[in-house]
Short mmCIF file of C-alpha atoms and ligand atoms in Angstrom, two decimals:
data_model
loop_
_atom_site.label_atom_id
_atom_site.label_comp_id
_atom_site.label_asym_id
_atom_site.label_seq_id
_atom_site.Cartn_x
_atom_site.Cartn_y
_atom_site.Cartn_z
CA UNK A 353 122.20 133.76 97.98
CA UNK A 354 121.32 131.06 100.53
CA UNK A 355 123.16 129.77 103.45
CA UNK A 356 122.29 126.20 102.53
CA UNK A 357 125.87 125.24 102.41
CA UNK A 358 126.69 126.46 105.91
CA UNK A 359 126.74 122.91 107.12
CA UNK A 360 128.81 121.67 104.26
CA UNK A 361 132.17 120.13 104.86
CA UNK A 362 135.12 121.58 103.08
CA UNK A 363 134.85 120.72 99.34
CA UNK A 364 137.11 117.98 98.15
CA UNK A 365 139.30 118.36 95.09
CA UNK A 366 137.55 117.47 91.82
CA UNK A 367 138.65 114.13 90.43
CA UNK A 368 135.82 113.73 87.98
CA UNK A 369 136.81 111.78 84.95
CA UNK A 370 135.43 108.97 82.82
CA UNK A 371 137.04 106.42 85.05
CA UNK A 372 136.79 107.80 88.54
CA UNK A 373 139.06 106.40 91.21
CA UNK A 374 137.55 104.55 94.13
CA UNK A 375 138.27 107.57 96.32
CA UNK A 376 136.59 109.91 93.86
CA UNK A 377 133.57 107.66 93.72
CA UNK A 378 133.16 107.89 97.46
CA UNK A 379 133.88 111.64 97.68
CA UNK A 380 131.23 114.27 98.17
CA UNK A 381 130.56 117.24 95.87
CA UNK A 382 133.36 119.57 94.73
CA UNK A 383 133.10 123.30 95.14
CA UNK A 384 131.76 123.63 91.64
CA UNK A 385 129.10 121.00 92.31
CA UNK A 386 128.07 122.78 95.45
CA UNK A 387 127.64 125.96 93.42
CA UNK A 388 125.22 124.00 91.39
CA UNK A 389 123.27 123.29 94.57
CA UNK A 390 122.89 127.01 95.10
CA UNK A 391 121.61 127.33 91.56
CA UNK A 392 119.10 124.48 91.97
CA UNK A 393 117.94 124.90 95.53
CA UNK A 394 117.77 128.73 95.57
CA UNK A 395 115.43 129.15 92.62
CA UNK A 396 113.31 126.17 93.64
CA UNK A 397 112.73 127.96 96.99
CA UNK A 398 112.21 131.45 95.72
CA UNK A 399 110.93 131.54 92.19
CA UNK A 400 107.55 129.84 92.83
CA UNK A 401 107.66 128.20 89.42
CA UNK A 402 106.51 124.81 90.61
CA UNK A 403 103.59 126.46 92.40
CA UNK A 404 102.61 128.43 89.32
CA UNK A 405 102.65 125.28 87.28
CA UNK A 406 100.59 123.45 89.88
CA UNK A 407 98.08 126.23 89.66
CA UNK A 408 97.84 125.88 85.88
CA UNK A 409 97.40 122.10 86.12
CA UNK A 410 94.85 122.07 88.88
CA UNK A 411 92.78 125.25 88.53
CA UNK A 412 93.43 125.51 84.77
CA UNK A 413 92.99 121.94 83.61
CA UNK A 414 91.40 120.24 86.58
CA UNK A 415 90.66 116.51 86.95
CA UNK A 416 92.40 114.25 84.44
CA UNK A 417 91.36 110.69 84.69
CA UNK A 418 92.74 108.42 81.89
CA UNK A 419 90.74 108.80 78.69
CA UNK A 420 89.13 112.08 79.64
CA UNK A 421 89.47 115.49 77.96
CA UNK A 422 91.30 116.68 81.03
CA UNK A 423 93.94 113.99 80.62
CA UNK A 424 94.46 114.97 76.95
CA UNK A 425 94.69 118.68 77.95
CA UNK A 426 97.27 117.80 80.63
CA UNK A 427 99.36 115.96 78.07
CA UNK A 428 99.42 118.99 75.75
CA UNK A 429 100.03 121.34 78.64
CA UNK A 430 103.00 119.29 79.87
CA UNK A 431 104.53 119.12 76.43
CA UNK A 432 104.04 122.94 75.93
CA UNK A 433 105.42 123.66 79.38
CA UNK A 434 108.59 121.54 78.96
CA UNK A 435 109.25 123.37 75.67
CA UNK A 436 108.64 126.77 77.30
CA UNK A 437 111.16 125.77 79.94
CA UNK A 438 113.80 124.95 77.34
CA UNK A 439 113.54 121.22 77.97
CA UNK A 440 113.36 118.82 75.02
CA UNK A 441 110.12 116.83 75.25
CA UNK A 442 108.08 114.37 73.23
CA UNK A 443 104.98 112.08 73.54
CA UNK A 444 105.00 108.30 73.69
CA UNK A 445 101.76 106.45 72.95
CA UNK A 446 99.74 104.52 75.48
CA UNK A 447 96.36 102.91 75.11
CA UNK A 448 94.28 103.63 78.24
CA UNK A 449 90.99 102.58 79.74
CA UNK A 450 88.19 105.07 79.77
CA UNK A 451 85.93 104.52 82.79
CA UNK A 452 83.39 107.26 83.55
CA UNK A 453 81.45 107.98 86.68
CA UNK A 454 77.68 108.46 86.54
CA UNK A 455 74.91 108.93 89.02
CA UNK A 456 75.80 107.63 92.36
CA UNK A 457 73.65 107.35 95.52
CA UNK A 458 72.72 104.95 98.24
CA UNK A 459 70.20 104.81 101.04
CA UNK A 460 69.54 102.82 104.16
CA UNK A 461 66.32 100.76 104.20
CA UNK A 462 66.95 99.34 107.60
CA UNK A 463 63.83 100.21 109.56
CA UNK A 464 61.25 102.88 109.81
CA UNK A 465 63.77 104.95 111.79
CA UNK A 466 66.37 104.89 109.00
CA UNK A 467 64.26 104.41 105.88
CA UNK A 468 65.54 106.60 103.15
CA UNK A 469 68.47 107.94 105.03
CA UNK A 470 71.18 108.69 102.40
CA UNK A 471 74.66 107.18 102.52
CA UNK A 472 77.50 109.18 101.02
CA UNK A 473 79.06 106.95 98.38
CA UNK A 474 81.38 107.21 95.43
CA UNK A 475 81.84 104.53 92.80
CA UNK A 476 85.22 102.86 92.69
CA UNK A 477 87.10 103.14 89.38
CA UNK A 478 86.42 99.91 87.54
CA UNK A 479 83.06 99.34 89.20
CA UNK A 480 80.04 98.02 87.21
CA UNK A 481 76.84 99.99 87.02
CA UNK A 482 73.66 98.94 88.80
CA UNK A 483 70.38 98.75 86.84
CA UNK A 484 68.75 102.31 86.72
CA UNK A 485 66.60 101.53 89.78
CA UNK A 486 69.66 100.27 91.66
CA UNK A 487 70.24 97.11 93.63
CA UNK A 488 68.70 96.47 97.00
CA UNK A 489 70.21 93.88 99.28
CA UNK A 490 71.15 93.02 102.81
CA UNK A 491 74.54 94.11 103.99
CA UNK A 492 77.15 91.73 105.43
CA UNK A 493 80.25 93.20 107.04
CA UNK A 494 83.77 91.80 106.81
CA UNK A 495 87.08 93.27 107.87
CA UNK A 496 89.41 91.06 105.87
CA UNK A 497 89.47 88.86 102.74
CA UNK A 498 89.87 85.81 105.05
CA UNK A 499 86.62 86.76 106.81
CA UNK A 500 84.97 87.07 103.48
CA UNK A 501 86.13 83.63 102.43
CA UNK A 502 84.82 82.15 105.66
CA UNK A 503 81.36 83.42 104.95
CA UNK A 504 80.93 81.06 101.98
CA UNK A 505 77.42 81.03 100.70
CA UNK A 506 76.19 83.66 103.09
CA UNK A 507 77.63 86.30 100.68
CA UNK A 508 75.32 85.32 97.81
CA UNK A 509 73.01 88.16 96.78
CA UNK A 510 74.33 90.39 99.54
CA UNK A 511 76.18 93.67 99.54
CA UNK A 512 79.56 93.02 101.22
CA UNK A 513 80.66 95.96 103.39
CA UNK A 514 84.45 96.07 103.83
CA UNK A 515 85.18 97.67 107.17
CA UNK A 516 88.58 98.54 108.60
CA UNK A 517 90.09 101.01 111.04
CA UNK A 518 92.62 103.03 109.07
CA UNK A 519 93.85 105.81 111.26
CA UNK A 520 97.22 106.93 109.93
CA UNK A 521 98.87 107.14 106.53
CA UNK A 522 100.93 104.09 107.34
CA UNK A 523 97.78 102.01 107.51
CA UNK A 524 97.07 102.48 103.82
CA UNK A 525 99.10 99.58 102.58
CA UNK A 526 97.44 97.26 105.12
CA UNK A 527 93.87 98.03 104.01
CA UNK A 528 94.17 98.95 100.30
CA UNK A 529 93.55 95.35 99.27
CA UNK A 530 90.07 95.60 100.65
CA UNK A 531 89.35 98.25 98.00
CA UNK A 532 91.64 96.89 95.23
CA UNK A 533 90.71 93.19 95.45
CA UNK A 534 87.78 92.94 97.84
CA UNK A 535 84.98 93.63 95.33
CA UNK A 536 86.49 90.96 92.97
CA UNK A 537 86.60 88.39 95.66
CA UNK A 538 83.04 89.26 96.72
CA UNK A 539 81.82 89.04 93.13
CA UNK A 540 83.35 85.65 92.77
CA UNK A 541 81.47 84.51 95.89
CA UNK A 542 78.19 85.69 94.38
CA UNK A 543 77.75 89.04 96.08
CA UNK A 544 75.46 91.62 94.48
CA UNK A 545 77.57 94.56 95.31
CA UNK A 546 80.32 95.99 97.52
CA UNK A 547 80.79 98.94 99.82
CA UNK A 548 84.23 99.79 101.08
CA UNK A 549 84.93 102.15 104.00
CA UNK A 550 86.94 105.04 102.53
CA UNK A 551 90.74 104.75 102.98
CA UNK A 552 91.20 107.92 104.89
CA UNK A 553 92.95 109.55 107.77
CA UNK A 554 90.29 112.17 108.30
CA UNK A 555 86.74 112.72 107.07
CA UNK A 556 84.16 115.42 106.87
CA UNK A 557 81.74 113.16 105.21
CA UNK A 558 83.97 112.77 102.18
CA UNK A 559 84.03 109.51 100.24
CA UNK A 560 87.40 108.48 98.77
CA UNK A 561 87.42 106.78 95.45
CA UNK A 562 90.23 104.58 94.01
CA UNK A 563 90.64 101.69 91.74
CA UNK A 564 89.26 98.22 92.10
CA UNK A 565 90.24 95.41 89.81
CA UNK A 566 88.14 92.41 88.87
CA UNK A 567 90.06 89.24 88.24
CA UNK A 568 89.86 87.88 84.75
CA UNK A 569 86.74 85.80 84.33
CA UNK A 570 84.91 87.52 87.15
CA UNK A 571 81.94 89.59 86.18
CA UNK A 572 82.25 93.03 87.80
CA UNK A 573 79.73 94.05 90.39
CA UNK A 574 78.76 97.57 91.48
CA UNK A 575 81.37 98.66 94.06
CA UNK A 576 81.49 102.03 95.94
CA UNK A 577 83.34 103.58 98.75
CA UNK A 578 81.36 104.95 101.67
CA UNK A 579 82.34 107.75 103.99
CA UNK A 580 84.08 106.96 107.32
CA UNK A 581 80.99 108.37 109.05
CA UNK A 582 78.49 106.22 107.17
CA UNK A 583 80.72 103.20 107.51
CA UNK A 584 80.62 103.72 111.27
CA UNK A 585 76.80 103.89 111.17
CA UNK A 586 76.62 100.70 109.14
CA UNK A 587 78.95 99.00 111.59
CA UNK A 588 76.91 100.05 114.59
CA UNK A 589 73.57 99.02 113.05
CA UNK A 590 74.98 95.69 112.12
CA UNK A 591 76.50 95.23 115.59
CA UNK A 592 73.03 95.92 117.05
CA UNK A 593 71.89 92.90 115.14
CA UNK A 594 70.70 94.30 111.87
CA UNK A 595 69.45 93.32 109.40
CA UNK A 596 70.62 96.31 107.40
CA UNK A 597 69.35 96.72 103.88
CA UNK A 598 70.79 99.24 101.44
CA UNK A 599 69.77 100.46 97.98
CA UNK A 600 72.79 101.34 95.79
CA UNK A 601 72.52 103.21 92.47
CA UNK A 602 75.63 103.55 90.34
CA UNK A 603 75.64 104.77 86.73
CA UNK A 604 79.35 104.36 85.87
CA UNK A 605 80.51 103.04 82.47
CA UNK A 606 83.50 101.43 80.90
CA UNK A 607 83.89 103.10 77.42
CA UNK A 608 86.14 101.96 74.65
CA UNK A 609 89.86 102.42 75.24
CA UNK A 610 91.52 105.68 74.20
CA UNK A 611 94.84 106.68 72.66
CA UNK A 612 96.80 108.68 75.10
CA UNK A 613 100.42 109.46 75.95
CA UNK A 614 103.28 109.44 78.41
CA UNK A 615 105.01 112.82 78.25
CA UNK A 616 108.80 112.33 78.20
CA UNK A 617 111.46 115.06 78.48
CA UNK A 618 115.21 115.00 78.67
CA UNK A 619 118.26 117.02 79.73
CA UNK A 620 121.15 115.47 77.90
CA UNK A 621 124.20 114.50 79.98
CA UNK A 622 127.55 116.18 79.14
CA UNK A 623 129.85 113.17 79.68
CA UNK A 624 127.81 109.90 79.81
CA UNK A 625 124.63 110.74 77.92
CA UNK A 626 123.84 107.12 77.51
CA UNK A 627 123.37 106.68 81.24
CA UNK A 628 119.87 107.65 82.22
CA UNK A 629 118.55 109.02 85.54
CA UNK A 630 114.76 108.72 85.35
CA UNK A 631 112.57 111.01 87.48
CA UNK A 632 108.82 110.54 87.23
CA UNK A 633 105.39 111.32 88.49
CA UNK A 634 101.90 110.56 87.12
CA UNK A 635 100.04 113.00 85.02
CA UNK A 636 96.59 111.42 85.34
CA UNK A 637 94.48 111.91 88.45
CA UNK A 638 91.04 110.71 89.63
CA UNK A 639 87.97 112.42 88.21
CA UNK A 640 87.19 114.10 91.44
CA UNK A 641 89.03 117.03 92.94
CA UNK A 642 91.91 118.29 90.84
CA UNK A 643 94.68 115.92 91.79
CA UNK A 644 96.71 118.65 93.49
CA UNK A 645 98.55 116.34 95.88
CA UNK A 646 97.94 113.20 93.74
CA UNK A 647 99.92 113.66 91.73
CA UNK A 648 99.99 117.28 90.54
CA UNK A 649 102.59 117.98 93.20
CA UNK A 650 104.88 115.19 91.97
CA UNK A 651 104.45 116.33 88.37
CA UNK A 652 105.48 119.88 89.02
CA UNK A 653 108.44 118.87 91.24
CA UNK A 654 110.00 116.74 88.47
CA UNK A 655 109.16 119.33 85.80
CA UNK A 656 110.80 122.02 87.81
CA UNK A 657 113.85 119.83 88.43
CA UNK A 658 114.17 119.50 84.70
CA UNK A 659 113.79 123.23 84.07
CA UNK A 660 116.50 124.10 86.63
CA UNK A 661 118.83 121.31 85.45
CA UNK A 662 118.51 122.36 81.84
CA UNK A 663 119.90 125.76 82.87
CA UNK A 664 123.05 124.34 84.44
CA UNK A 665 126.35 124.93 82.80
CA UNK A 666 127.95 122.56 82.51
CA UNK A 667 125.10 120.08 82.19
CA UNK A 668 125.13 117.16 84.63
CA UNK A 669 127.36 114.23 83.69
CA UNK A 670 124.51 111.87 82.85
CA UNK A 671 121.17 112.29 81.06
CA UNK A 672 118.15 113.20 83.16
CA UNK A 673 114.92 111.86 81.72
CA UNK A 674 111.53 113.00 83.08
CA UNK A 675 108.60 110.71 82.52
CA UNK A 676 105.05 111.93 83.27
CA UNK A 677 103.23 108.65 83.32
CA UNK A 678 99.62 108.29 82.14
CA UNK A 679 97.11 105.96 83.81
CA UNK A 680 98.80 105.29 87.18
CA UNK A 681 95.52 105.49 88.95
CA UNK A 682 93.50 102.84 87.13
CA UNK A 683 95.74 100.68 85.09
CA UNK A 684 99.52 101.46 85.17
CA UNK A 685 99.35 101.33 81.37
CA UNK A 686 101.85 104.22 80.99
CA UNK A 687 104.36 102.56 83.31
CA UNK A 688 104.14 99.30 81.39
CA UNK A 689 104.31 101.07 77.99
CA UNK A 690 107.46 102.91 79.09
CA UNK A 691 109.20 99.75 80.34
CA UNK A 692 108.29 97.94 77.10
CA UNK A 693 109.25 100.74 74.73
CA UNK A 694 112.54 101.28 76.58
CA UNK A 695 113.31 97.65 77.43
CA UNK A 696 116.68 97.70 75.59
CA UNK A 697 117.73 100.74 77.46
CA UNK A 698 116.78 99.63 80.95
CA UNK A 699 120.27 98.25 81.76
CA UNK A 700 121.49 101.90 81.20
CA UNK A 701 118.91 103.31 83.63
CA UNK A 702 121.26 103.94 86.48
CA UNK A 703 118.71 105.49 88.97
CA UNK A 704 115.02 106.11 88.98
CA UNK A 705 112.67 108.09 91.24
CA UNK A 706 108.93 108.59 91.36
CA UNK A 707 107.35 111.34 93.30
CA UNK A 708 103.84 110.31 94.22
CA UNK A 709 103.22 110.95 97.90
CA UNK A 710 101.82 114.50 97.72
CA UNK A 711 103.28 117.94 98.06
CA UNK A 712 104.35 117.78 101.74
CA UNK A 713 107.70 118.95 103.07
CA UNK A 714 110.72 116.80 102.46
CA UNK A 715 111.75 114.44 105.30
CA UNK A 716 114.84 112.76 103.84
CA UNK A 717 116.04 110.55 101.15
CA UNK A 718 115.33 106.89 100.49
CA UNK A 719 117.21 104.39 98.37
CA UNK A 720 116.76 100.93 96.83
CA UNK A 721 120.06 99.72 95.56
CA UNK A 722 122.75 97.19 96.10
CA UNK A 723 125.50 97.33 98.74
CA UNK A 724 127.19 100.62 99.63
CA UNK A 725 124.49 102.98 98.39
CA UNK A 726 124.12 104.95 101.62
CA UNK A 727 127.89 105.44 101.83
CA UNK A 728 127.99 106.66 98.28
CA UNK A 729 125.10 109.11 98.64
CA UNK A 730 125.50 110.41 102.14
CA UNK A 731 128.41 112.85 101.38
CA UNK A 732 126.14 114.56 98.87
CA UNK A 733 123.27 115.33 101.28
CA UNK A 734 124.67 118.54 102.86
CA UNK A 735 122.63 120.84 100.69
CA UNK A 736 119.50 119.23 102.05
CA UNK A 737 120.37 119.87 105.66
CA UNK A 738 118.84 123.38 105.60
CA UNK A 739 115.65 121.84 104.21
CA UNK A 740 115.62 119.37 107.17
CA UNK A 741 115.98 116.50 104.71
CA UNK A 742 119.60 115.71 104.83
CA UNK A 743 119.41 112.12 106.02
CA UNK A 744 118.91 108.77 104.52
CA UNK A 745 115.69 107.30 105.93
CA UNK A 746 114.89 103.59 106.45
CA UNK A 747 112.59 101.97 103.95
CA UNK A 748 112.94 101.60 100.25
CA UNK A 749 112.44 104.06 97.45
CA UNK A 750 110.06 103.08 94.72
CA UNK A 751 106.69 103.86 93.20
CA UNK A 752 103.83 102.19 91.29
CA UNK A 753 105.02 103.47 87.98
CA UNK A 754 108.54 102.23 88.65
CA UNK A 755 107.36 98.72 89.47
CA UNK A 756 107.88 97.52 85.85
CA UNK A 757 111.58 98.54 86.23
CA UNK A 758 112.15 96.26 89.21
CA UNK A 759 112.94 93.14 87.16
CA UNK A 760 115.57 95.16 85.29
CA UNK A 761 117.19 95.91 88.63
CA UNK A 762 117.17 99.65 88.23
CA UNK A 763 118.41 101.32 91.37
CA UNK A 764 115.85 103.66 92.98
CA UNK A 765 116.09 106.81 94.97
CA UNK A 766 113.46 109.08 96.36
CA UNK A 767 112.72 112.13 98.41
CA UNK A 768 110.30 111.09 101.06
CA UNK A 769 107.70 113.79 101.74
CA UNK A 770 105.54 114.29 104.77
CA UNK A 771 102.43 112.34 103.92
CA UNK A 772 100.83 112.50 107.33
CA UNK A 773 97.90 114.50 106.03
CA UNK A 774 97.98 113.06 102.46
CA UNK A 775 95.15 110.58 103.07
CA UNK A 776 92.80 113.24 104.43
CA UNK A 777 92.11 114.28 100.78
CA UNK A 778 93.56 111.44 98.71
CA UNK A 779 91.21 110.52 95.85
CA UNK A 780 88.49 112.95 96.97
CA UNK A 781 86.78 116.12 95.76
CA UNK A 782 88.96 117.86 98.34
CA UNK A 783 92.29 117.16 96.68
CA UNK A 784 92.64 120.67 95.47
CA UNK A 785 95.30 123.39 95.28
CA UNK A 786 94.36 124.92 98.63
CA UNK A 787 95.53 121.72 100.40
CA UNK A 788 99.13 122.18 99.18
CA UNK A 789 101.43 124.48 101.12
CA UNK A 790 103.54 126.55 98.75
CA UNK A 791 106.52 126.48 101.14
CA UNK A 792 106.45 122.66 101.58
CA UNK A 793 106.08 122.19 97.78
CA UNK A 794 109.07 124.49 97.18
CA UNK A 795 111.23 122.67 99.65
CA UNK A 796 110.44 119.24 98.25
CA UNK A 797 110.97 120.52 94.73
CA UNK A 798 114.39 121.83 95.85
CA UNK A 799 115.28 118.47 97.33
CA UNK A 800 114.05 116.65 94.17
CA UNK A 801 116.20 118.93 91.94
CA UNK A 802 119.28 118.44 94.06
CA UNK A 803 118.91 114.66 94.40
CA UNK A 804 118.38 114.33 90.63
CA UNK A 805 121.54 116.30 90.11
CA UNK A 806 123.42 114.09 92.52
CA UNK A 807 122.40 110.92 90.68
CA UNK A 808 123.30 112.52 87.36
CA UNK A 809 126.53 114.00 88.56
CA UNK A 810 128.26 111.89 91.20
CA UNK A 811 131.27 109.99 89.90
CA UNK A 812 130.17 106.62 91.28
CA UNK A 813 126.98 104.73 90.40
CA UNK A 814 124.47 103.04 92.70
CA UNK A 815 125.05 99.25 92.66
CA UNK A 816 122.05 97.60 91.05
CA UNK A 817 119.79 95.85 93.57
CA UNK A 818 119.50 92.12 93.42
CA UNK A 819 116.64 90.73 91.30
CA UNK A 820 113.41 90.16 93.06
CA UNK A 821 112.93 86.49 94.09
CA UNK A 822 110.18 86.23 91.54
CA UNK A 823 109.60 88.98 89.03
CA UNK A 824 106.61 90.96 90.28
CA UNK A 825 103.66 89.99 88.19
CA UNK A 826 102.37 92.87 86.13
CA UNK A 827 99.12 91.13 85.58
CA UNK A 828 98.52 90.55 89.31
CA UNK A 829 95.68 92.46 90.89
CA UNK A 830 96.67 96.01 91.81
CA UNK A 831 96.35 95.22 95.49
CA UNK A 832 98.49 92.19 95.55
CA UNK A 833 101.22 91.49 93.16
CA UNK A 834 102.46 95.01 92.50
CA UNK A 835 105.14 96.21 94.86
CA UNK A 836 103.42 99.48 95.48
CA UNK A 837 99.70 99.99 94.95
CA UNK A 838 98.76 102.41 92.21
CA UNK A 839 97.33 105.56 93.73
CA UNK A 840 99.45 105.04 96.78
CA UNK A 841 102.69 106.52 97.88
CA UNK A 842 105.81 104.31 97.48
CA UNK A 843 106.68 101.47 99.65
CA UNK A 844 109.08 101.85 102.50
CA UNK A 845 109.48 101.34 106.22
CA UNK A 846 107.58 104.06 108.00
CA UNK A 847 106.31 105.10 104.67
CA UNK A 848 102.85 105.11 103.51
CA UNK A 849 102.37 102.23 101.18
CA UNK A 850 103.49 98.77 101.28
CA UNK A 851 101.35 96.81 99.01
CA UNK A 852 98.53 98.70 97.43
CA UNK A 853 97.98 101.92 95.62
ZN1 LIG B 1186 99.29 108.98 92.83
#
């Protein structure tokens, strides 16, 4: 038994009914509902089930970029695992891109001193290949898209080097457009290639990949990330007056699209089964590392929440639906397919959460809803106090895979996790199980399970947020139009992402 409820105020009388009174809507959990907290938080903290599942997914299956064998294996694993957990699950079809990495290397040809010195690079997802012998060109440095535009013709035939000074996780949103859109803008201006300083908060000579998107009508060019260390060297050499020439060899390929799936699971509500609380994470990862933080951690958190909720008697009032989205990293096809297939149901989606900021410890709760949401939710946060997550934090809940639900005004909630070290390993070979702390994962899993229960059980509903001024364009480049960037944690004040994945 846990003393999680020590800080809990005296339970209020249960007034749950189909038509709750205003007072009931604003009340906190009843004694019976607080017992559910013990049954959710306790096992999440002690049973190690989420950790075991993360081990299976990362060590057992490994990388799972859309279209790959790993992605297909992950789909089958998730379906099997839900069933083993006693949770009803099924597959929903999604057509996904199938980009594959090939040979990748670069070298400096600057001067006798540096001739042949290798640069650590990694192709960006969506990059074009170079000819087998590579491209050799002079490097021109920019630190913003505006600076690139100002260069005009001087970009032609060059390799554009996108430099920035990302230091902390909160910088990600500011600089992600350099990776997401920069190469397309450079291609349009006639560049031969692009190098982007890795979006990272730490580096031991580790390049960070990520998606880049070429605008329709723009012929893709070779585009790669370069380590923070090598970006620093390029910057210094250019500052000394250059010229700096680089040879870049990339063997990546865009293969035909592949049939894949979102994995969907459900715990049916006892009283209002037509009202849906969606909790999601993305099942795909990059092809490097094993996607332990991004987004294996989110996947096992929501799977564990479903397992624990399926054991509750009585079941929560509303239906909890888990969606493991495919192709968040390089397309958001799963997110769009879900929104399309369930369009008629979206008005009955009463709350949605996406966990996609890694497996760090929980810091608190975020919301994106109409008026009165904090007042409605706050009385239910007492079970999170012992997890040091019992407060509502500034900033908005959301997530790249939830962005297609924004026009339908689906209220959003989220457990914000500590992402301060997330971008040390994000999209690298180093995003592996050993980077996840079991205790932090267990705590965040507990918080996710409880908050999901709260949304499915509380008598009142979150008021739907107002419609966005203009519906976010789903065809806009990943770095611009989408509220959150794919591959990035959700938007929010003090949170990691603001505009790019
Ligand atoms: Zn992610």
